[in-house]
Amino acid sequence: MDFTDQRLVFRPGDDGYDEEIAGFQTGFAQRPAIVFAAGGADDVVAAVSYAANAGLPIGVQATGHGLPGASEGGVLISTRRMDSVRIDAAARTATVGAGVRWGQVVEAAAAHGLAPLNGSAPGVGAVSYTLGGGLGILAREFGYAADHVRWLDVVTADGTLRHVTAHSEPELWWGLLGGGANLGVVTALEIGLVPVSRLYGGAIEFDGREVDPGDVLRAYEAWTRTVPDELTSSVAALVYPDIPQLPPHLRGRYLVTVRVAYTGSEAAGERLVAPLREIGPAVSDSLREMPYTESHTIHSDPDFPHSYYGDSVVVRELDVAAACELFALTGPAAETMHVVQINQLGGALAKPAGNAVPHRDAGWLVRVLSPLDGTDLDAVRAVQAQAFGLFAPGIQGRLLNFAFAAGDRTAGLYDSGTRKRLAELKATYDPANLFRRNYGVRGGS
């Protein structure tokens, strides 16, 4: 086995094994038979070749926000050490390694007045996020992150390191971008940056016990019909637990929050958000001009490992009555805690881009995430099934990046044409099904 450093090969019981498999998601255990902590593409080639020769399934983990269930009893390739970032300011591109987190790219690009199409949480892995599509905080203006990739280096199941572009291997290119980690291990990619150094954004929070959440939803949905594509937004609802770890002003609070990111001027932003401020008295209002390096404060996602389960659906039109029922189902009367978020899509997200990212005609994304600490998983699944059932008549499918620890559900991740094309690619590049992140796609199916 031509792995660079045998000290970075771990088996159950070895010192460092548990630390290497640990990640952001703590709710679901994985016990690979062997872990390769890769330092570069050559290590990934060695790990894939080992797995192929042994007939073992392969999982890949950078940050652990998404768990590679395929590694159970098989091979886990840990890529977190492959964390190099290189900015080409003239070309407006970033070259990122497989273990890079978005926060690194934001900081590196900002020095040149540029920004990546990152998501809301800086700790998310840039490569895995992009392979799943990549729905970011500037998405309505610029589209999916996958739409901006220039090239990818990927190790396929035959142990070959391939440099893939839209021209060199157009079918593999198409499938990697949107197809997730089902066709190989991407060791690096180059992605376009956008000339954004600041934005107008933040969040306005309402107390859901004082301001009717239905009023917020109805006003928000009507407001989204008036905003330009340069504005990306969402509305979220959450009952905070009454625990000492939280600031006093959040404990036990039911907050309904509208989040905004707008690349226009501060003056124009102030005019655009004025209707939101008329909904009712706000608990807090952080809408402001900010450097792009502070964009993570718009959502303020938790940055500590925890246990959770979640899923999503996309719909063409938002059924506001169903959304109101969703907020009631997951609000203060719920027996367990749930985080609900509804994102406006459209704009550049609707434009075809020659990759496998599906459901581009969807107008809305509905997400439910449920913490699992001390909560029965079956009870959480039952609530989420009821929640998404509210939108059943209009559901077009689901988005891969928001199927949190929901690998047991693959229906709807792709339309039939995309799924068939991905299956043909699977049969070509991974006929033995080493990469079992199938998402409902298997070779020859």
Short mmCIF file of C-alpha atoms in Angstrom, two decimals:
data_model
loop_
_atom_site.label_atom_id
_atom_site.label_comp_id
_atom_site.label_asym_id
_atom_site.label_seq_id
_atom_site.Cartn_x
_atom_site.Cartn_y
_atom_site.Cartn_z
CA MET A 1 0.00 0.00 0.00
CA ASP A 2 1.66 3.23 -1.21
CA PHE A 3 0.22 5.51 1.42
CA THR A 4 2.57 8.39 2.30
CA ASP A 5 2.52 8.07 6.10
CA GLN A 6 1.46 4.80 7.72
CA ARG A 7 0.98 6.68 10.99
CA LEU A 8 -2.07 8.26 9.34
CA VAL A 9 -3.73 4.91 8.68
CA PHE A 10 -6.09 4.02 11.51
CA ARG A 11 -8.04 0.92 12.49
CA PRO A 12 -10.54 0.47 15.33
CA GLY A 13 -8.68 0.52 18.64
CA ASP A 14 -5.76 2.57 17.33
CA ASP A 15 -4.82 5.81 19.03
CA GLY A 16 -6.31 8.61 16.96
CA TYR A 17 -9.02 6.48 15.32
CA ASP A 18 -11.92 8.05 17.21
CA GLU A 19 -10.56 11.57 16.69
CA GLU A 20 -10.16 10.98 12.94
CA ILE A 21 -13.74 9.79 12.39
CA ALA A 22 -15.28 12.48 14.59
CA GLY A 23 -17.09 15.28 12.80
CA PHE A 24 -19.71 18.00 13.09
CA GLN A 25 -22.62 15.52 13.07
CA THR A 26 -22.57 13.56 16.33
CA GLY A 27 -25.94 11.83 16.11
CA PHE A 28 -24.98 8.91 13.88
CA ALA A 29 -22.00 6.64 14.54
CA GLN A 30 -19.79 5.23 11.81
CA ARG A 31 -17.17 2.53 12.33
CA PRO A 32 -15.01 2.12 9.21
CA ALA A 33 -12.68 -0.86 9.14
CA ILE A 34 -9.81 1.40 8.12
CA VAL A 35 -9.28 5.15 7.90
CA PHE A 36 -6.82 6.82 5.54
CA ALA A 37 -6.02 10.39 6.62
CA ALA A 38 -4.97 11.68 3.23
CA GLY A 39 -2.46 14.47 2.80
CA GLY A 40 -2.74 14.73 -0.98
CA ALA A 41 -4.06 13.21 -4.17
CA ASP A 42 -1.50 10.37 -4.16
CA ASP A 43 -2.82 9.24 -0.78
CA VAL A 44 -6.36 9.25 -2.12
CA VAL A 45 -5.25 7.11 -5.08
CA ALA A 46 -3.61 4.64 -2.66
CA ALA A 47 -6.72 4.51 -0.46
CA VAL A 48 -9.12 3.99 -3.37
CA SER A 49 -6.87 1.30 -4.85
CA TYR A 50 -6.75 -0.49 -1.50
CA ALA A 51 -10.53 -0.42 -1.21
CA ALA A 52 -11.00 -1.64 -4.78
CA ASN A 53 -8.60 -4.55 -4.28
CA ALA A 54 -10.31 -5.48 -1.00
CA GLY A 55 -13.82 -5.00 -2.36
CA LEU A 56 -14.67 -2.54 0.41
CA PRO A 57 -17.06 0.41 0.19
CA ILE A 58 -15.60 3.91 0.36
CA GLY A 59 -16.78 6.96 2.25
CA VAL A 60 -15.19 10.41 2.27
CA GLN A 61 -15.22 12.92 5.12
CA ALA A 62 -13.83 16.43 5.29
CA THR A 63 -15.73 18.25 8.04
CA GLY A 64 -18.39 15.73 9.03
CA HIS A 65 -21.40 17.97 8.35
CA GLY A 66 -22.55 15.13 6.10
CA LEU A 67 -21.68 11.61 7.25
CA PRO A 68 -20.37 9.06 4.72
CA GLY A 69 -22.53 6.08 5.64
CA ALA A 70 -20.82 4.01 2.96
CA SER A 71 -17.72 3.75 5.15
CA GLU A 72 -19.41 1.56 7.76
CA GLY A 73 -17.26 -1.57 7.86
CA GLY A 74 -15.30 -0.27 4.90
CA VAL A 75 -12.81 2.47 4.03
CA LEU A 76 -13.06 6.08 5.17
CA ILE A 77 -10.88 8.64 3.41
CA SER A 78 -10.40 11.68 5.63
CA THR A 79 -9.49 14.74 3.57
CA ARG A 80 -9.37 17.45 6.23
CA ARG A 81 -5.59 17.80 5.92
CA MET A 82 -5.93 18.71 2.23
CA ASP A 83 -6.73 22.29 3.09
CA SER A 84 -4.80 24.47 0.67
CA VAL A 85 -6.44 27.57 -0.85
CA ARG A 86 -4.98 29.54 -3.75
CA ILE A 87 -6.55 32.73 -5.10
CA ASP A 88 -5.95 33.97 -8.64
CA ALA A 89 -7.20 37.54 -8.36
CA ALA A 90 -6.75 38.31 -12.05
CA ALA A 91 -8.78 35.29 -13.13
CA ARG A 92 -11.19 35.66 -10.18
CA THR A 93 -10.81 32.03 -9.17
CA ALA A 94 -10.02 29.98 -6.09
CA THR A 95 -8.34 26.58 -6.15
CA VAL A 96 -9.39 24.64 -3.06
CA GLY A 97 -8.37 21.30 -1.66
CA ALA A 98 -10.80 18.61 -0.56
CA GLY A 99 -10.57 19.55 3.11
CA VAL A 100 -11.03 23.31 2.79
CA ARG A 101 -13.82 25.01 4.73
CA TRP A 102 -15.66 27.97 3.29
CA GLY A 103 -14.45 30.36 5.97
CA GLN A 104 -10.90 29.92 4.67
CA VAL A 105 -11.95 30.84 1.13
CA VAL A 106 -13.96 33.86 2.27
CA GLU A 107 -10.97 35.27 4.13
CA ALA A 108 -8.50 34.57 1.33
CA ALA A 109 -10.74 36.00 -1.39
CA ALA A 110 -11.62 39.12 0.63
CA ALA A 111 -8.03 40.32 0.45
CA HIS A 112 -8.63 40.81 -3.29
CA GLY A 113 -12.14 42.29 -3.08
CA LEU A 114 -13.69 38.98 -4.12
CA ALA A 115 -16.06 36.46 -2.61
CA PRO A 116 -16.94 32.78 -3.16
CA LEU A 117 -20.49 31.49 -3.45
CA ASN A 118 -20.36 29.99 0.02
CA GLY A 119 -23.20 28.93 2.25
CA SER A 120 -24.32 30.35 5.56
CA ALA A 121 -21.91 28.37 7.78
CA PRO A 122 -18.15 28.99 7.40
CA GLY A 123 -17.30 25.54 8.79
CA VAL A 124 -18.89 23.63 5.90
CA GLY A 125 -16.54 21.84 3.50
CA ALA A 126 -16.26 23.76 0.23
CA VAL A 127 -15.85 20.76 -2.07
CA SER A 128 -18.65 18.55 -0.74
CA TYR A 129 -20.99 21.56 -0.62
CA THR A 130 -20.24 22.32 -4.26
CA LEU A 131 -20.65 18.71 -5.44
CA GLY A 132 -24.14 18.76 -3.92
CA GLY A 133 -24.99 21.94 -5.82
CA GLY A 134 -24.16 24.63 -3.28
CA LEU A 135 -27.05 26.94 -2.40
CA GLY A 136 -25.43 30.03 -0.90
CA ILE A 137 -26.31 33.39 0.57
CA LEU A 138 -25.94 35.12 -2.83
CA ALA A 139 -27.69 32.35 -4.75
CA ARG A 140 -30.49 34.28 -6.43
CA GLU A 141 -27.99 36.65 -8.02
CA PHE A 142 -25.25 34.19 -9.01
CA GLY A 143 -26.80 30.70 -8.99
CA TYR A 144 -25.43 27.51 -7.51
CA ALA A 145 -21.76 27.19 -6.58
CA ALA A 146 -21.57 24.17 -8.91
CA ASP A 147 -22.37 26.48 -11.83
CA HIS A 148 -19.05 28.30 -11.32
CA VAL A 149 -16.61 25.37 -11.22
CA ARG A 150 -13.81 25.52 -13.83
CA TRP A 151 -12.17 22.12 -13.27
CA LEU A 152 -12.03 19.22 -10.82
CA ASP A 153 -9.36 16.67 -9.93
CA VAL A 154 -11.06 13.38 -9.06
CA VAL A 155 -9.92 9.86 -8.24
CA THR A 156 -12.34 7.39 -9.76
CA ALA A 157 -12.96 3.81 -8.64
CA ASP A 158 -10.21 2.43 -10.89
CA GLY A 159 -7.63 4.42 -8.90
CA THR A 160 -7.07 6.94 -11.69
CA LEU A 161 -6.57 10.63 -10.90
CA ARG A 162 -8.44 12.57 -13.58
CA HIS A 163 -8.34 16.29 -14.37
CA VAL A 164 -11.90 16.92 -15.48
CA THR A 165 -13.23 19.92 -17.37
CA ALA A 166 -16.40 20.54 -19.34
CA HIS A 167 -14.38 19.77 -22.49
CA SER A 168 -12.09 16.93 -21.44
CA GLU A 169 -14.75 14.61 -19.98
CA PRO A 170 -18.10 16.35 -20.41
CA GLU A 171 -20.30 13.54 -19.06
CA LEU A 172 -18.24 12.99 -15.91
CA TRP A 173 -18.09 16.76 -15.46
CA TRP A 174 -21.87 16.96 -15.69
CA GLY A 175 -22.37 14.19 -13.14
CA LEU A 176 -19.83 15.32 -10.56
CA LEU A 177 -21.49 18.73 -10.26
CA GLY A 178 -24.74 17.94 -8.53
CA GLY A 179 -24.20 14.20 -8.32
CA GLY A 180 -22.47 14.39 -4.95
CA ALA A 181 -19.81 11.91 -3.81
CA ASN A 182 -21.08 9.02 -5.91
CA LEU A 183 -18.57 8.90 -8.77
CA GLY A 184 -15.20 9.39 -7.09
CA VAL A 185 -13.16 11.39 -4.61
CA VAL A 186 -12.64 15.00 -5.67
CA THR A 187 -9.23 16.05 -4.38
CA ALA A 188 -9.35 19.68 -5.56
CA LEU A 189 -11.35 22.03 -7.74
CA GLU A 190 -11.14 25.50 -9.18
CA ILE A 191 -14.17 27.72 -8.78
CA GLY A 192 -15.03 31.22 -9.93
CA LEU A 193 -15.25 34.11 -7.47
CA VAL A 194 -17.54 37.13 -7.71
CA PRO A 195 -16.58 40.82 -7.30
CA VAL A 196 -18.33 41.29 -3.96
CA SER A 197 -16.50 42.79 -0.98
CA ARG A 198 -19.49 44.06 1.04
CA LEU A 199 -23.21 43.63 1.24
CA TYR A 200 -26.30 44.90 3.00
CA GLY A 201 -27.75 42.17 5.15
CA GLY A 202 -28.57 40.72 8.50
CA ALA A 203 -31.67 39.45 10.24
CA ILE A 204 -34.82 40.87 11.76
CA GLU A 205 -36.30 38.76 14.57
CA PHE A 206 -39.88 38.72 15.83
CA ASP A 207 -41.17 37.12 19.02
CA GLY A 208 -43.56 34.48 17.72
CA ARG A 209 -45.65 34.73 20.88
CA GLU A 210 -46.18 38.47 20.40
CA VAL A 211 -46.28 38.76 16.60
CA ASP A 212 -48.41 36.16 14.81
CA PRO A 213 -46.03 33.91 12.83
CA GLY A 214 -48.72 33.71 10.15
CA ASP A 215 -48.58 37.47 9.75
CA VAL A 216 -44.81 37.26 9.31
CA LEU A 217 -45.14 34.50 6.71
CA ARG A 218 -47.84 36.25 4.71
CA ALA A 219 -45.95 39.55 4.74
CA TYR A 220 -42.66 37.86 3.85
CA GLU A 221 -44.10 35.90 0.92
CA ALA A 222 -45.77 39.03 -0.47
CA TRP A 223 -42.52 40.99 0.00
CA THR A 224 -40.47 38.42 -1.95
CA ARG A 225 -42.62 39.12 -5.01
CA THR A 226 -41.23 42.66 -5.07
CA VAL A 227 -37.49 42.14 -4.56
CA PRO A 228 -34.76 41.97 -7.24
CA ASP A 229 -32.58 38.93 -7.94
CA GLU A 230 -29.71 40.69 -6.17
CA LEU A 231 -31.49 39.96 -2.89
CA THR A 232 -31.45 36.46 -1.40
CA SER A 233 -33.51 35.75 1.70
CA SER A 234 -35.20 33.21 3.94
CA VAL A 235 -37.59 33.07 6.87
CA ALA A 236 -36.93 30.77 9.82
CA ALA A 237 -38.61 29.75 13.07
CA LEU A 238 -37.12 28.23 16.19
CA VAL A 239 -38.09 27.70 19.82
CA TYR A 240 -34.86 28.09 21.77
CA PRO A 241 -34.40 25.71 24.68
CA ASP A 242 -34.42 27.24 28.15
CA ILE A 243 -30.87 26.25 29.07
CA PRO A 244 -28.05 28.17 30.79
CA GLN A 245 -25.70 27.73 27.81
CA LEU A 246 -27.75 30.29 25.88
CA PRO A 247 -27.77 34.06 26.40
CA PRO A 248 -30.66 35.11 28.69
CA HIS A 249 -32.50 36.95 25.89
CA LEU A 250 -32.78 33.71 23.87
CA ARG A 251 -33.73 31.17 26.55
CA GLY A 252 -37.15 29.72 25.88
CA ARG A 253 -37.85 32.32 23.19
CA TYR A 254 -39.86 31.53 20.07
CA LEU A 255 -38.27 33.59 17.30
CA VAL A 256 -39.43 34.01 13.73
CA THR A 257 -36.57 35.51 11.71
CA VAL A 258 -36.22 36.97 8.23
CA ARG A 259 -32.65 36.84 6.87
CA VAL A 260 -31.42 39.02 4.05
CA ALA A 261 -28.31 39.33 1.85
CA TYR A 262 -28.32 42.06 -0.79
CA THR A 263 -25.40 43.23 -2.90
CA GLY A 264 -26.88 46.63 -3.75
CA SER A 265 -26.22 49.83 -1.87
CA GLU A 266 -27.06 50.41 1.76
CA ALA A 267 -29.59 53.07 0.81
CA ALA A 268 -31.36 50.74 -1.61
CA GLY A 269 -31.24 47.96 0.98
CA GLU A 270 -32.89 50.17 3.57
CA ARG A 271 -35.70 50.94 1.13
CA LEU A 272 -36.15 47.27 0.22
CA VAL A 273 -36.44 46.02 3.81
CA ALA A 274 -38.77 48.79 4.98
CA PRO A 275 -41.88 46.55 4.59
CA LEU A 276 -40.29 43.94 6.86
CA ARG A 277 -39.90 46.48 9.62
CA GLU A 278 -43.61 47.25 9.39
CA ILE A 279 -44.64 43.67 10.21
CA GLY A 280 -44.48 44.31 13.94
CA PRO A 281 -42.15 45.09 16.83
CA ALA A 282 -38.80 43.33 16.41
CA VAL A 283 -36.82 41.60 19.14
CA SER A 284 -33.66 42.49 17.23
CA ASP A 285 -32.74 44.04 13.90
CA SER A 286 -29.19 43.51 12.61
CA LEU A 287 -29.81 44.65 9.01
CA ARG A 288 -26.82 46.77 8.06
CA GLU A 289 -23.93 47.39 5.68
CA MET A 290 -21.18 44.85 6.37
CA PRO A 291 -17.93 43.56 4.88
CA TYR A 292 -18.43 40.21 3.20
CA THR A 293 -16.20 38.62 5.83
CA GLU A 294 -19.06 39.18 8.31
CA SER A 295 -21.66 37.51 6.11
CA HIS A 296 -21.75 34.46 8.38
CA THR A 297 -23.45 36.62 11.02
CA ILE A 298 -26.62 36.77 8.90
CA HIS A 299 -27.56 33.23 9.91
CA SER A 300 -25.23 32.74 12.89
CA ASP A 301 -25.37 28.96 12.44
CA PRO A 302 -24.04 26.93 15.39
CA ASP A 303 -20.35 26.14 14.95
CA PHE A 304 -20.07 23.33 17.48
CA PRO A 305 -20.61 19.60 16.79
CA HIS A 306 -24.07 18.35 17.61
CA SER A 307 -26.67 15.71 16.82
CA TYR A 308 -29.41 16.41 14.28
CA TYR A 309 -31.66 14.97 11.59
CA GLY A 310 -33.26 16.91 8.78
CA ASP A 311 -34.64 16.99 5.30
CA SER A 312 -36.06 19.33 2.69
CA VAL A 313 -38.53 19.68 -0.16
CA VAL A 314 -38.70 22.11 -3.06
CA VAL A 315 -41.92 23.52 -4.47
CA ARG A 316 -42.70 25.83 -7.36
CA GLU A 317 -45.06 28.12 -5.40
CA LEU A 318 -45.17 28.56 -1.64
CA ASP A 319 -48.47 27.48 -0.10
CA VAL A 320 -48.60 30.08 2.66
CA ALA A 321 -51.42 28.31 4.49
CA ALA A 322 -49.31 25.13 4.58
CA ALA A 323 -46.32 27.15 5.79
CA CYS A 324 -48.45 28.56 8.62
CA GLU A 325 -49.45 25.01 9.59
CA LEU A 326 -45.77 24.01 9.49
CA PHE A 327 -44.85 26.80 11.89
CA ALA A 328 -47.68 25.77 14.23
CA LEU A 329 -46.64 22.10 14.10
CA THR A 330 -43.00 22.87 14.97
CA GLY A 331 -43.58 25.85 17.28
CA PRO A 332 -44.06 26.15 21.03
CA ALA A 333 -46.71 23.40 21.12
CA ALA A 334 -44.32 20.81 19.66
CA GLU A 335 -42.98 18.14 22.01
CA THR A 336 -39.50 18.35 20.52
CA MET A 337 -37.34 21.13 19.09
CA HIS A 338 -37.34 21.83 15.36
CA VAL A 339 -35.62 24.46 13.22
CA VAL A 340 -37.67 25.47 10.17
CA GLN A 341 -36.33 27.54 7.28
CA ILE A 342 -38.02 28.56 4.03
CA ASN A 343 -35.76 29.95 1.28
CA GLN A 344 -36.84 31.92 -1.75
CA LEU A 345 -35.20 30.43 -4.84
CA GLY A 346 -35.54 31.60 -8.46
CA GLY A 347 -33.37 34.22 -10.10
CA ALA A 348 -30.06 32.79 -11.35
CA LEU A 349 -30.85 29.45 -9.69
CA ALA A 350 -33.41 28.82 -12.43
CA LYS A 351 -30.89 29.11 -15.26
CA PRO A 352 -29.66 25.83 -16.83
CA ALA A 353 -25.92 25.38 -16.35
CA GLY A 354 -24.93 22.06 -17.92
CA ASN A 355 -24.63 20.03 -14.73
CA ALA A 356 -26.67 17.57 -12.67
CA VAL A 357 -28.08 20.07 -10.15
CA PRO A 358 -31.83 19.31 -10.30
CA HIS A 359 -35.14 21.09 -9.71
CA ARG A 360 -34.09 24.42 -11.19
CA ASP A 361 -37.67 25.53 -11.78
CA ALA A 362 -38.46 25.33 -8.06
CA GLY A 363 -39.36 28.63 -6.43
CA TRP A 364 -38.97 27.66 -2.78
CA LEU A 365 -37.00 25.39 -0.48
CA VAL A 366 -38.61 24.19 2.76
CA ARG A 367 -36.26 22.74 5.38
CA VAL A 368 -36.80 21.13 8.77
CA LEU A 369 -33.88 20.24 11.03
CA SER A 370 -34.42 18.55 14.40
CA PRO A 371 -31.80 18.23 17.16
CA LEU A 372 -31.58 14.66 18.45
CA ASP A 373 -29.98 15.01 21.87
CA GLY A 374 -32.38 13.19 24.19
CA THR A 375 -34.98 12.91 21.42
CA ASP A 376 -36.35 9.72 19.90
CA LEU A 377 -35.41 9.48 16.21
CA ASP A 378 -38.69 7.81 15.25
CA ALA A 379 -40.64 10.65 16.84
CA VAL A 380 -38.58 13.18 14.89
CA ARG A 381 -39.15 11.30 11.63
CA ALA A 382 -42.89 11.23 12.29
CA VAL A 383 -43.01 15.00 12.81
CA GLN A 384 -40.95 15.66 9.70
CA ALA A 385 -43.14 13.35 7.62
CA GLN A 386 -46.18 15.27 8.81
CA ALA A 387 -44.42 18.59 8.16
CA PHE A 388 -43.45 17.83 4.57
CA GLY A 389 -46.81 16.20 3.95
CA LEU A 390 -48.38 19.64 4.30
CA PHE A 391 -46.75 20.57 0.98
CA ALA A 392 -47.41 17.24 -0.76
CA PRO A 393 -49.52 18.50 -3.66
CA GLY A 394 -46.77 20.85 -4.85
CA ILE A 395 -43.56 18.99 -4.02
CA GLN A 396 -41.14 18.73 -6.94
CA GLY A 397 -38.35 16.94 -5.08
CA ARG A 398 -35.61 17.38 -2.50
CA LEU A 399 -32.13 18.93 -2.43
CA LEU A 400 -29.15 16.71 -1.70
CA ASN A 401 -27.29 19.20 0.51
CA PHE A 402 -30.27 19.47 2.85
CA ALA A 403 -30.90 15.75 3.41
CA PHE A 404 -29.20 15.90 6.80
CA ALA A 405 -28.48 12.35 8.02
CA ALA A 406 -31.46 11.23 5.95
CA GLY A 407 -29.65 8.77 3.74
CA ASP A 408 -32.49 6.31 4.25
CA ARG A 409 -34.59 8.47 1.93
CA THR A 410 -33.54 8.85 -1.69
CA ALA A 411 -36.85 9.55 -3.43
CA GLY A 412 -37.05 12.92 -5.13
CA LEU A 413 -33.39 13.86 -5.08
CA TYR A 414 -33.35 13.80 -8.88
CA ASP A 415 -35.89 13.88 -11.65
CA SER A 416 -36.15 10.69 -13.72
CA GLY A 417 -34.02 11.96 -16.62
CA THR A 418 -31.18 13.11 -14.36
CA ARG A 419 -31.31 9.90 -12.34
CA LYS A 420 -31.09 7.76 -15.51
CA ARG A 421 -28.12 9.72 -16.82
CA LEU A 422 -26.33 9.50 -13.46
CA ALA A 423 -26.96 5.73 -13.38
CA GLU A 424 -25.27 5.38 -16.74
CA LEU A 425 -22.26 7.30 -15.43
CA LYS A 426 -22.22 5.12 -12.32
CA ALA A 427 -22.09 1.99 -14.46
CA THR A 428 -19.17 3.44 -16.41
CA TYR A 429 -17.01 4.90 -13.64
CA ASP A 430 -17.92 2.78 -10.60
CA PRO A 431 -19.40 -0.53 -11.77
CA ALA A 432 -18.51 -2.25 -8.48
CA ASN A 433 -20.35 0.45 -6.51
CA LEU A 434 -17.44 1.34 -4.24
CA PHE A 435 -18.85 4.82 -3.64
CA ARG A 436 -22.20 3.97 -2.13
CA ARG A 437 -23.52 7.46 -1.65
CA ASN A 438 -26.08 6.43 -4.23
CA TYR A 439 -28.83 8.99 -3.55
CA GLY A 440 -31.20 6.62 -5.32
CA VAL A 441 -28.74 6.16 -8.23
CA ARG A 442 -27.12 2.82 -8.97
CA GLY A 443 -25.33 1.72 -12.09
CA GLY A 444 -27.66 0.02 -14.52
CA SER A 445 -30.78 1.00 -12.55
#
